[in-house]
Amino acid sequence: MSAPRSIAILAGGVGGARFVRGVREHVRRSGDAERTRIRVVVNTGDDMWLAGLRITPDLDSIMYALAGVNDEQRGWGRVGETERVSAELAAWGVGWPWFTLGDLDIGAHIARTALLREGRTLTEVVDRLTARWPLGAELLPAADAEVETIVHARDPEAPDGIRAMHFQEWWTRHRATLPAVRFEQRGVANARPTDRALEAIGSSEVVLVAPSNPVVSIGTILGIPGMRDAVRATSAPVVGVSPVIAGTVVRGMADACLTAIGVATAADAVAVHYGARGAGGVLDGWLVDETDAASVPAVEEAGIAARAVPLWMRDPDTSARLAADALSLAASL
Ligand code: GDP
Ligand code: CA
């Protein structure tokens, strides 16, 4: 099957990166690499300022993975890292002692910050940084404005039992163990999707929702005023992939986020949470893992076409296969 000419993907960091690599691999194997445009609308809700540097974890995860310079073993950051600068910062008492950044990674942060300080938008900065490698996909921040995800979590040590902290502190320092009460997108009222993100969603032949965190990756993208409407309005079929397999999230702690918003950690529950486009939601199709085949009727009941296929992205083969299954479901709609 030949690949569509244009594919837009909504994605967070690690799950997003694996999936985007799979789509790129499938397109290459179909012999369509020259002809097919892959645009990735990337979550920016984890972004923050630390030690004077702008940090954009999800954009970097995808950029490094597509460039082939990511650390596969560790699952984040650059391969072959050293941490001399972080050790110095800790000695100065600057930054967060529990948030280590590799030296090569800090190089990227300095470059990004310098370009932002010269007055460029994040979209322009990402263009500049990603031009270093032939990625085979365009990375588009969902928004240029700074929107930060703040977690309101139960903390017995806080005066009123609830403490607000940056998502990164909740995730990395507390390993998502403090029960989250709600997630806030600070600054979102003044944010809008970038023109290029809207263009990608509106003009691609297919829109895919990566198996990313439904709350703080995909939920955050869709929470930017105008983004959900753009997905609902596109003439392209919208197909998502479940980040939940057999009742657990594959890598990471996304179940803590789902619990906080009252959604069960189940493949069908996530689909129902996204909703059918015919009923106010964003999906036309949904892929669950083979082990979740029993949940297909519940998803279809909600007005979303569903198939059960292997969802584990272990290597280029399994990831490309999953991309092909998502595109084939889209083509059937
Ligand atoms: P983050 O921003 O780095 O947290 O990454 P994402 O938001 O893109 O995605 C995290 C989610 O990806 C995890 O919670 C998993 O549920 C999902 N994920 C990771 N690897 C796989 C995989 O091989 N298959 C599927 N279906 N989901 C995966
Ligand atoms: Ca993320």
Coordinates of C-alpha atoms and ligand atoms in Angstrom, one line a residue:
M1 CA 0.0 0.0 0.0
S2 CA 1.4 3.4 -0.9
A3 CA 1.5 6.0 1.9
P4 CA -0.7 9.2 1.8
R5 CA 1.0 12.3 0.5
S6 CA 0.7 14.1 3.8
I7 CA 0.3 12.9 7.4
A8 CA -0.1 15.0 10.5
I9 CA 0.6 13.4 13.9
L10 CA -0.2 14.7 17.4
A11 CA 2.5 13.6 19.7
G12 CA 4.1 13.8 23.1
G13 CA 7.7 12.8 23.9
V14 CA 8.8 9.2 24.2
G15 CA 5.7 7.3 23.0
G16 CA 5.3 10.0 20.3
A17 CA 8.9 9.6 19.2
R18 CA 8.6 5.9 18.8
F19 CA 5.4 6.2 16.8
V20 CA 6.8 9.0 14.5
R21 CA 9.8 6.9 13.8
G22 CA 7.4 4.0 12.9
V23 CA 5.5 6.3 10.5
R24 CA 8.7 7.5 8.9
E25 CA 9.9 3.9 8.6
H26 CA 6.7 2.7 7.0
V27 CA 6.8 5.6 4.5
R28 CA 10.4 4.8 3.6
R29 CA 9.5 1.1 3.1
S30 CA 6.6 2.1 0.9
G31 CA 9.1 3.9 -1.3
D32 CA 7.2 7.2 -0.7
A33 CA 9.8 9.1 1.4
E34 CA 10.4 11.7 -1.3
R35 CA 6.7 12.3 -1.8
T36 CA 5.1 12.1 1.6
R37 CA 5.2 15.0 4.0
I38 CA 5.1 14.0 7.7
R39 CA 4.3 16.9 10.1
V40 CA 4.3 16.4 13.8
V41 CA 2.3 18.7 16.1
V42 CA 4.3 18.4 19.4
N43 CA 3.2 19.0 23.0
T44 CA 4.9 22.0 24.6
G45 CA 3.2 21.7 28.0
D46 CA 6.2 20.2 29.7
D47 CA 8.4 23.1 28.6
M48 CA 9.9 25.3 31.3
W49 CA 12.7 27.7 32.3
L50 CA 15.5 26.2 34.4
A51 CA 18.8 27.8 35.2
G52 CA 18.1 30.5 32.6
L53 CA 17.5 27.9 29.8
R54 CA 14.4 27.1 27.9
I55 CA 13.8 23.3 28.1
T56 CA 11.4 21.6 25.7
P57 CA 11.4 17.9 26.6
D58 CA 8.9 16.5 24.1
L59 CA 10.3 18.4 21.1
D60 CA 13.8 17.2 22.0
S61 CA 12.8 13.6 22.5
I62 CA 11.4 13.5 19.0
M63 CA 14.2 15.5 17.5
Y64 CA 16.9 13.2 19.0
A65 CA 15.0 10.0 18.2
L66 CA 14.5 11.0 14.5
A67 CA 18.2 12.1 14.3
G68 CA 19.3 8.8 15.8
V69 CA 21.3 10.5 18.6
N70 CA 18.9 9.6 21.4
D71 CA 19.8 7.2 24.3
E72 CA 17.8 4.1 23.6
Q73 CA 18.9 2.4 26.8
R74 CA 18.0 5.1 29.2
G75 CA 14.9 6.2 27.2
W76 CA 15.6 9.9 27.2
G77 CA 18.3 12.4 26.3
R78 CA 21.4 12.1 24.1
V79 CA 23.5 9.0 23.7
G80 CA 27.0 9.2 25.0
E81 CA 26.2 11.9 27.5
T82 CA 28.4 13.3 30.3
E83 CA 27.0 15.4 33.1
R84 CA 29.8 17.7 34.0
V85 CA 27.8 20.9 33.6
S86 CA 24.9 19.6 35.8
A87 CA 27.4 18.7 38.5
E88 CA 28.8 22.3 38.4
L89 CA 25.3 23.8 38.6
A90 CA 24.5 21.6 41.6
A91 CA 27.7 22.9 43.3
W92 CA 26.5 26.4 42.6
G93 CA 23.1 25.5 44.0
V94 CA 21.5 26.6 40.7
G95 CA 18.7 24.5 39.0
W96 CA 17.0 21.5 40.5
P97 CA 19.4 18.9 42.1
W98 CA 17.0 16.1 41.0
F99 CA 16.8 17.2 37.4
T100 CA 20.0 16.3 35.7
L101 CA 20.7 17.5 32.2
G102 CA 23.4 16.0 30.0
D103 CA 26.1 18.3 28.6
L104 CA 25.1 17.7 25.0
D105 CA 21.5 18.4 26.0
I106 CA 22.5 21.6 27.7
G107 CA 24.2 22.6 24.4
A108 CA 20.8 22.3 22.7
H109 CA 19.2 24.3 25.5
I110 CA 21.8 27.1 25.2
A111 CA 21.3 27.2 21.4
R112 CA 17.5 27.3 21.7
T113 CA 17.6 30.0 24.4
A114 CA 20.0 32.1 22.4
L115 CA 17.7 31.9 19.4
L116 CA 14.6 32.7 21.4
R117 CA 16.4 35.7 23.1
E118 CA 17.1 37.0 19.6
G119 CA 13.4 37.3 19.2
R120 CA 12.5 34.2 17.2
T121 CA 9.3 32.2 17.8
L122 CA 9.7 28.7 19.1
T123 CA 8.5 27.4 15.7
E124 CA 11.3 29.3 14.0
V125 CA 13.8 28.0 16.6
V126 CA 12.7 24.4 16.1
D127 CA 13.2 24.9 12.3
R128 CA 16.7 26.1 13.0
L129 CA 17.7 23.3 15.4
T130 CA 16.1 20.4 13.4
A131 CA 17.8 21.6 10.2
R132 CA 21.0 20.0 11.7
W133 CA 19.8 16.5 10.7
P134 CA 17.7 15.0 7.9
L135 CA 14.8 14.0 10.1
G136 CA 12.3 13.0 7.5
A137 CA 9.6 14.9 9.4
E138 CA 8.8 18.5 10.3
L139 CA 8.4 19.2 14.0
L140 CA 5.8 21.8 14.8
P141 CA 5.3 23.1 18.4
A142 CA 1.6 23.1 19.2
A143 CA 1.9 26.7 20.3
D144 CA 4.5 29.4 20.4
A145 CA 3.3 31.0 23.6
E146 CA 4.7 29.6 26.9
V147 CA 2.0 27.4 28.5
E148 CA 3.2 25.4 31.5
T149 CA 1.5 22.4 33.0
I150 CA 1.0 22.9 36.7
V151 CA 0.0 19.9 38.8
H152 CA -2.1 20.4 41.9
A153 CA -1.2 17.4 44.0
R154 CA -2.0 16.2 47.5
D155 CA 0.9 16.7 49.8
P156 CA 0.5 16.2 53.5
E157 CA 3.3 18.6 54.2
A158 CA 1.6 21.5 52.4
P159 CA -0.4 24.0 54.6
D160 CA -3.8 23.2 53.1
G161 CA -2.9 19.6 51.9
I162 CA -2.5 20.6 48.3
R163 CA 0.6 21.8 46.6
A164 CA 0.9 23.3 43.1
M165 CA 4.1 22.4 41.2
H166 CA 5.4 22.3 37.7
F167 CA 4.6 19.1 35.9
Q168 CA 8.3 18.3 35.7
E169 CA 8.7 18.4 39.5
W170 CA 5.7 16.2 40.0
W171 CA 6.9 13.7 37.3
T172 CA 10.6 13.6 37.8
R173 CA 11.1 14.5 41.5
H174 CA 8.0 12.8 42.9
R175 CA 7.7 10.1 40.2
A176 CA 4.0 11.0 40.0
T177 CA 3.5 9.4 43.5
L178 CA 1.8 12.5 45.0
P179 CA -1.9 12.0 44.0
A180 CA -2.8 14.7 41.4
V181 CA -6.0 16.5 42.0
R182 CA -6.0 18.5 38.8
F183 CA -3.8 19.7 35.9
E184 CA -3.7 23.4 35.0
Q185 CA -2.4 24.8 31.7
R186 CA -0.9 28.1 33.0
G187 CA -1.0 30.8 30.4
V188 CA -3.3 28.8 28.0
A189 CA -5.9 31.5 27.7
N190 CA -3.5 33.7 25.8
A191 CA -2.1 30.8 23.6
R192 CA -3.3 29.8 20.2
P193 CA -2.2 26.9 17.9
T194 CA 0.5 28.0 15.5
D195 CA -0.5 28.6 11.9
R196 CA 1.7 25.8 10.8
A197 CA 0.1 23.3 13.3
L198 CA -3.3 24.3 12.1
E199 CA -2.2 24.0 8.5
A200 CA -0.8 20.5 9.1
I201 CA -4.1 19.3 10.7
G202 CA -6.3 21.0 8.2
S203 CA -4.5 20.1 5.0
S204 CA -3.1 16.6 5.6
E205 CA -4.7 13.5 4.1
V206 CA -4.6 11.7 7.5
V207 CA -4.3 12.8 11.1
L208 CA -2.9 10.4 13.6
V209 CA -2.9 10.6 17.4
A210 CA 0.2 9.0 18.7
P211 CA 0.1 6.6 21.7
S212 CA 1.2 9.4 24.0
N213 CA 0.0 10.4 27.4
P214 CA -3.7 11.2 26.9
V215 CA -3.7 13.8 29.7
V216 CA -0.5 15.8 29.7
S217 CA 0.6 15.3 26.1
I218 CA -2.4 14.9 23.8
G219 CA -4.8 16.5 26.3
T220 CA -2.5 19.5 26.6
I221 CA -2.3 19.9 22.8
L222 CA -6.1 19.7 22.5
G223 CA -6.5 22.1 25.3
I224 CA -4.9 25.0 23.4
P225 CA -7.9 27.2 22.4
G226 CA -8.8 26.4 18.8
M227 CA -6.9 23.1 18.5
R228 CA -9.7 20.7 19.3
D229 CA -11.9 22.6 16.8
A230 CA -9.2 22.2 14.2
V231 CA -9.0 18.5 14.7
R232 CA -12.8 18.2 14.7
A233 CA -13.0 20.3 11.5
T234 CA -10.4 18.6 9.3
S235 CA -11.6 16.7 6.3
A236 CA -8.9 14.0 7.0
P237 CA -9.8 10.9 9.0
V238 CA -8.4 11.0 12.5
V239 CA -7.0 7.7 13.9
G240 CA -5.5 7.2 17.3
V241 CA -3.4 4.5 18.9
S242 CA -3.9 3.4 22.5
P243 CA -1.1 4.1 24.9
V244 CA -2.6 1.5 27.2
I245 CA -2.1 -2.2 26.6
A246 CA -3.8 -4.8 28.8
G247 CA -4.8 -2.3 31.4
T248 CA -1.3 -0.8 31.9
V249 CA 0.7 2.0 30.3
V250 CA 3.6 0.6 28.4
R251 CA 6.4 2.8 29.5
G252 CA 6.1 5.4 32.2
M253 CA 3.5 6.6 34.7
A254 CA 0.6 8.0 32.6
D255 CA -1.9 6.0 34.6
A256 CA -1.4 8.5 37.4
C257 CA -2.6 11.2 35.1
L258 CA -5.6 9.2 33.9
T259 CA -6.6 8.5 37.4
A260 CA -6.5 12.2 38.3
I261 CA -9.0 13.0 35.5
G262 CA -11.2 10.0 36.3
V263 CA -10.5 7.9 33.3
A264 CA -9.7 4.2 33.7
T265 CA -6.4 2.9 32.5
A266 CA -8.0 0.8 29.8
A267 CA -7.7 1.0 26.0
D268 CA -11.5 1.6 25.5
A269 CA -11.7 4.1 28.3
V270 CA -9.1 6.3 26.7
A271 CA -10.9 6.1 23.3
V272 CA -14.2 7.1 24.9
H273 CA -12.4 9.9 26.7
Y274 CA -11.2 11.3 23.4
G275 CA -14.6 10.7 21.9
A276 CA -16.0 10.2 18.4
R277 CA -15.9 13.1 16.1
G278 CA -19.5 12.4 15.3
A279 CA -20.3 13.0 19.0
G280 CA -18.2 16.1 19.9
G281 CA -14.9 14.3 20.2
V282 CA -11.8 14.0 18.0
L283 CA -11.5 10.4 16.8
D284 CA -12.8 8.5 13.8
G285 CA -10.7 5.4 14.4
W286 CA -8.8 3.7 17.3
L287 CA -6.3 0.9 17.5
V288 CA -6.1 -1.3 20.6
D289 CA -3.7 -4.1 21.2
E290 CA -4.5 -7.7 20.2
T291 CA -4.8 -8.5 23.9
D292 CA -7.5 -5.9 24.2
A293 CA -9.6 -7.3 21.3
A294 CA -12.5 -7.7 23.7
S295 CA -12.7 -3.9 24.1
V296 CA -13.3 -3.3 20.3
P297 CA -17.1 -3.4 20.6
A298 CA -17.2 -0.8 23.4
V299 CA -15.1 1.6 21.3
E300 CA -17.3 1.0 18.2
E301 CA -20.4 1.5 20.4
A302 CA -19.0 5.0 21.1
G303 CA -19.0 5.7 17.3
I304 CA -15.3 5.0 16.8
A305 CA -14.1 2.4 14.3
A306 CA -11.7 0.1 16.1
R307 CA -9.2 -2.7 15.3
A308 CA -7.1 -4.9 17.4
V309 CA -3.4 -5.1 16.2
P310 CA 0.0 -5.5 17.9
L311 CA 0.7 -2.1 19.6
W312 CA 4.1 -2.8 21.1
M313 CA 6.8 -0.7 19.3
R314 CA 9.9 -2.8 20.0
D315 CA 12.0 -2.0 17.0
P316 CA 11.7 -0.5 13.5
D317 CA 9.7 -3.5 12.2
T318 CA 7.0 -3.5 14.9
S319 CA 6.8 0.4 14.8
A320 CA 6.4 0.5 11.0
R321 CA 3.8 -2.3 11.1
L322 CA 1.8 -0.3 13.7
A323 CA 2.0 2.9 11.5
A324 CA 0.8 0.8 8.5
D325 CA -2.2 -0.5 10.5
A326 CA -3.1 3.1 11.6
L327 CA -2.9 4.3 8.0
S328 CA -4.9 1.3 6.7
L329 CA -7.7 1.9 9.3
A330 CA -7.7 5.6 8.2
A331 CA -7.9 4.6 4.5
S332 CA -10.9 2.3 5.3
L333 CA -13.0 5.1 6.9
Ligands
GDP1 P1 6.4 11.5 27.3 O1 6.0 12.9 26.8 O2 7.8 11.2 27.2 O3 5.7 11.1 28.6 O4 5.8 10.5 26.2 P2 4.4 10.5 25.5 O5 3.4 11.3 26.1 O6 4.6 10.5 24.0 O7 4.0 9.0 25.7 C1 4.1 8.3 26.9 C2 3.2 7.0 26.7 O8 3.6 6.3 25.5 C3 3.4 6.0 27.8 O9 2.6 6.3 28.9 C4 2.9 4.7 27.1 O10 1.6 4.5 27.4 C5 3.1 5.0 25.6 N1 4.0 4.1 24.9 C6 5.3 4.0 25.1 N2 5.8 3.0 24.3 C7 4.7 2.4 23.7 C8 4.6 1.3 22.8 O11 5.5 0.6 22.4 N3 3.3 1.0 22.4 C9 2.2 1.8 22.8 N4 1.0 1.5 22.3 N5 2.3 2.8 23.6 C10 3.6 3.1 24.1
CA2 CA 6.2 14.8 27.9

